[in-house]
């Protein structure tokens, strides 16, 4: 019998498949339409172009594949789906709020709406699951994944606050705003307010073997793998276009991506089908 109870990710996966199509269209449009980045700063345009290629070649296939597998009942795929939806929502917030109005505005906003409702549904599905009973991993793996999640969160808090706090104290704008030409840095807003707390809370919960950690850490590690790949794409694009600072952080992002991927696989290697 096929029911939502038997397949907890049925609604989220349907929304995820639709989101994959919209996100692919938005990414391809950004690449092909000359006006997409016409009014952005060279740095912001280069970063966006690099991320578009990663989105099209990696994020969209991961989103579509995890949605299809979750729809068939794969619980581990449901965890990857949550991270892929979260990454897509993050990206579409930037497209919707941090780019000048262009012909793809409705694609950005439609995708953002789909990602919001898909993420709500996938989190509700997690709430109905007893993850500790179907993803059984050694304590060492849980501890390593949890500790790394906390470390990522705290490291990026330190990075952003090292720029934000001195700017507040001096009454000036952070230096990074000059590069992107915006009134505030949306990446810092999303990270400080939403993403970094999720890394820290999930990591602490997993180290302590709490239910939230069993789903939140794999979701955030999936997010980290996709985001680190996107950051590599941004750096490559910046270097190719001669933007200052381009290509300098590829090694760091590659190391972070590799560790995140290894721990993600480790946390789900004993996952079972529903």
XYZ file of C-alpha atoms in Angstrom:
274
model
C 0.000 0.000 0.000
C 1.415 3.401 -0.987
C 0.614 6.028 1.590
C 2.231 9.177 2.896
C 2.883 7.304 6.155
C 4.747 4.561 4.292
C 6.505 7.115 2.113
C 7.023 10.140 4.332
C 8.766 12.190 1.664
C 6.033 11.861 -0.976
C 4.965 15.514 -0.912
C 8.473 16.929 -0.454
C 9.825 14.801 -3.296
C 7.082 15.932 -5.684
C 7.864 19.550 -4.853
C 11.576 18.754 -5.144
C 11.177 17.447 -8.687
C 9.296 20.579 -9.703
C 11.953 22.692 -7.984
C 14.723 20.901 -9.899
C 13.086 21.869 -13.202
C 12.647 25.521 -12.189
C 16.161 25.750 -10.751
C 17.622 24.272 -13.929
C 15.751 26.839 -16.002
C 16.946 29.701 -13.787
C 20.569 28.520 -13.860
C 20.560 27.994 -17.617
C 18.914 31.382 -18.110
C 21.594 33.084 -16.029
C 24.255 31.473 -18.204
C 22.659 32.195 -21.584
C 20.923 35.551 -21.164
C 23.374 38.465 -21.523
C 21.232 40.721 -19.339
C 21.153 38.438 -16.286
C 24.306 39.880 -14.706
C 24.582 43.047 -16.796
C 24.135 45.407 -13.844
C 26.087 43.455 -11.223
C 29.633 44.238 -10.105
C 32.393 42.175 -11.792
C 32.914 40.156 -8.614
C 29.207 39.430 -8.056
C 28.678 38.546 -11.730
C 31.685 36.209 -11.789
C 30.567 34.453 -8.619
C 27.044 34.056 -9.930
C 28.200 32.688 -13.281
C 30.469 30.138 -11.601
C 27.709 29.022 -9.262
C 25.246 28.693 -12.149
C 27.399 26.046 -13.785
C 27.728 24.118 -10.521
C 23.976 24.383 -9.974
C 23.210 23.118 -13.456
C 25.736 20.265 -13.476
C 25.605 19.147 -9.832
C 22.903 20.692 -7.643
C 20.020 20.082 -10.063
C 20.924 16.394 -10.669
C 21.388 15.792 -6.922
C 18.064 17.467 -6.199
C 16.225 15.502 -8.894
C 17.838 12.142 -8.054
C 17.296 12.447 -4.301
C 13.687 13.526 -4.874
C 13.043 10.545 -7.157
C 14.636 8.070 -4.725
C 12.887 9.599 -1.711
C 9.601 9.326 -3.584
C 10.230 5.587 -3.889
C 10.788 5.326 -0.148
C 14.524 5.813 0.388
C 14.993 7.473 3.749
C 18.700 8.283 3.237
C 17.723 9.969 -0.033
C 15.204 11.956 1.991
C 18.075 13.360 4.055
C 20.060 14.322 0.960
C 16.871 15.846 -0.447
C 16.580 18.125 2.582
C 20.127 19.388 2.141
C 19.667 19.894 -1.597
C 16.437 21.820 -1.051
C 18.126 23.923 1.630
C 21.002 24.755 -0.712
C 18.577 25.635 -3.501
C 16.520 27.868 -1.191
C 19.700 29.633 -0.055
C 20.753 30.264 -3.648
C 17.329 31.472 -4.726
C 17.161 33.944 -1.847
C 20.320 35.496 -3.287
C 18.929 35.504 -6.826
C 15.624 37.003 -5.672
C 16.913 39.664 -3.276
C 20.522 40.375 -4.222
C 20.374 40.750 -8.001
C 18.961 43.543 -10.090
C 15.526 42.893 -11.560
C 15.812 40.953 -14.828
C 13.873 38.679 -17.169
C 14.343 35.691 -14.853
C 12.699 37.308 -11.823
C 9.623 35.049 -11.954
C 11.810 31.943 -12.236
C 13.761 33.021 -9.150
C 10.628 33.729 -7.113
C 8.779 30.604 -8.276
C 11.790 28.516 -7.301
C 12.059 30.253 -3.951
C 8.419 29.503 -3.200
C 8.794 25.852 -4.187
C 11.958 25.493 -2.101
C 10.259 27.001 0.960
C 7.258 24.680 0.846
C 9.387 21.682 -0.083
C 11.670 22.301 2.886
C 8.718 22.697 5.253
C 7.347 19.370 4.043
C 10.657 17.560 4.292
C 11.200 18.795 7.868
C 7.690 17.639 8.783
C 8.596 14.247 7.343
C 11.716 14.108 9.510
C 9.549 14.816 12.530
C 7.527 11.665 11.851
C 10.609 9.456 11.658
C 12.608 7.685 14.366
C 15.988 8.219 12.747
C 18.044 6.515 15.408
C 16.290 3.233 14.542
C 17.090 3.257 10.816
C 20.415 5.064 10.516
C 22.620 3.117 12.887
C 26.217 4.260 12.731
C 29.113 3.766 15.166
C 29.370 6.392 17.870
C 32.754 7.443 16.492
C 31.193 8.456 13.165
C 28.371 10.332 14.877
C 30.852 12.117 17.112
C 33.153 13.031 14.212
C 30.278 14.291 12.048
C 28.770 16.222 14.931
C 32.077 17.787 15.947
C 32.843 18.778 12.351
C 29.399 20.344 12.001
C 29.980 22.439 15.122
C 33.476 23.365 13.917
C 32.136 24.570 10.565
C 29.500 26.683 12.238
C 31.899 28.291 14.714
C 34.632 28.833 12.119
C 32.339 30.753 9.802
C 30.885 32.701 12.721
C 34.444 33.772 13.533
C 35.070 34.666 9.883
C 31.968 36.823 9.475
C 32.080 38.426 12.916
C 35.713 39.398 12.414
C 34.467 41.664 9.635
C 31.078 42.681 11.004
C 31.991 43.634 14.570
C 34.867 46.022 13.657
C 32.592 47.636 11.045
C 29.866 48.175 13.638
C 32.390 49.531 16.146
C 33.823 51.997 13.621
C 30.480 52.959 12.123
C 31.556 51.901 8.630
C 30.338 49.294 6.152
C 32.149 45.915 5.885
C 34.761 45.882 3.131
C 33.057 42.998 1.308
C 30.102 45.235 0.422
C 32.251 47.175 -2.032
C 32.883 43.974 -3.987
C 29.219 43.077 -4.429
C 27.749 46.568 -4.609
C 24.926 45.885 -2.141
C 23.615 47.678 0.942
C 24.260 44.611 3.098
C 25.844 41.208 2.487
C 23.012 38.653 2.056
C 25.418 35.751 2.504
C 26.357 37.029 5.957
C 22.671 37.526 6.794
C 21.695 33.980 5.814
C 24.729 32.401 7.451
C 24.610 34.269 10.758
C 20.831 34.045 11.145
C 20.016 30.568 9.797
C 22.751 28.352 8.389
C 25.459 28.521 11.046
C 23.056 27.944 13.974
C 21.809 24.834 12.141
C 25.368 23.501 11.871
C 26.056 24.114 15.557
C 22.716 22.895 16.927
C 22.725 19.800 14.729
C 26.310 18.957 15.607
C 25.765 19.263 19.336
C 22.599 17.170 19.077
C 24.365 14.406 17.154
C 27.313 14.249 19.554
C 24.783 13.904 22.359
C 22.815 11.298 20.322
C 19.660 13.412 20.283
C 16.978 12.764 17.606
C 17.400 16.150 15.922
C 21.054 15.468 15.209
C 20.335 12.282 13.262
C 18.602 14.199 10.488
C 19.924 17.754 10.821
C 23.625 16.910 10.468
C 23.231 14.846 7.240
C 21.059 17.633 5.841
C 23.686 20.256 6.668
C 26.555 18.099 5.398
C 24.709 17.739 2.082
C 24.288 21.503 2.063
C 28.014 21.887 2.793
C 29.069 19.593 -0.070
C 26.951 21.517 -2.571
C 27.943 24.914 -1.192
C 31.664 24.123 -1.131
C 31.453 22.947 -4.745
C 29.645 26.168 -5.642
C 32.337 28.206 -3.884
C 34.991 26.403 -5.921
C 33.026 27.232 -9.061
C 32.832 30.874 -7.992
C 36.576 31.031 -7.356
C 37.362 29.429 -10.725
C 35.051 31.879 -12.484
C 36.581 34.860 -10.675
C 40.094 33.718 -11.605
C 39.077 33.188 -15.246
C 37.658 36.716 -15.419
C 40.610 38.307 -13.683
C 38.657 39.354 -10.587
C 41.011 40.073 -7.643
C 41.111 37.229 -5.119
C 39.890 34.616 -7.563
C 41.370 31.137 -7.255
C 42.939 31.674 -3.848
C 40.530 29.568 -1.780
C 39.977 26.551 -4.020
C 42.185 24.252 -1.934
C 40.465 25.190 1.330
C 37.000 24.644 -0.136
C 38.079 21.324 -1.672
C 39.287 20.057 1.717
C 36.039 21.127 3.404
C 33.989 19.498 0.652
C 35.902 16.225 0.896
C 35.544 15.983 4.670
C 31.841 16.845 4.467
C 31.253 14.192 1.795
C 33.132 11.472 3.685
C 31.223 12.183 6.898
C 27.910 12.403 5.035
C 28.438 8.961 3.532
C 29.522 7.676 6.930
C 26.416 8.921 8.719
C 24.115 7.218 6.219
C 25.993 4.077 5.189
C 23.696 1.834 7.193
C 20.498 3.591 6.254
C 17.579 1.311 5.315
C 14.648 1.697 2.988
C 11.259 2.446 4.519
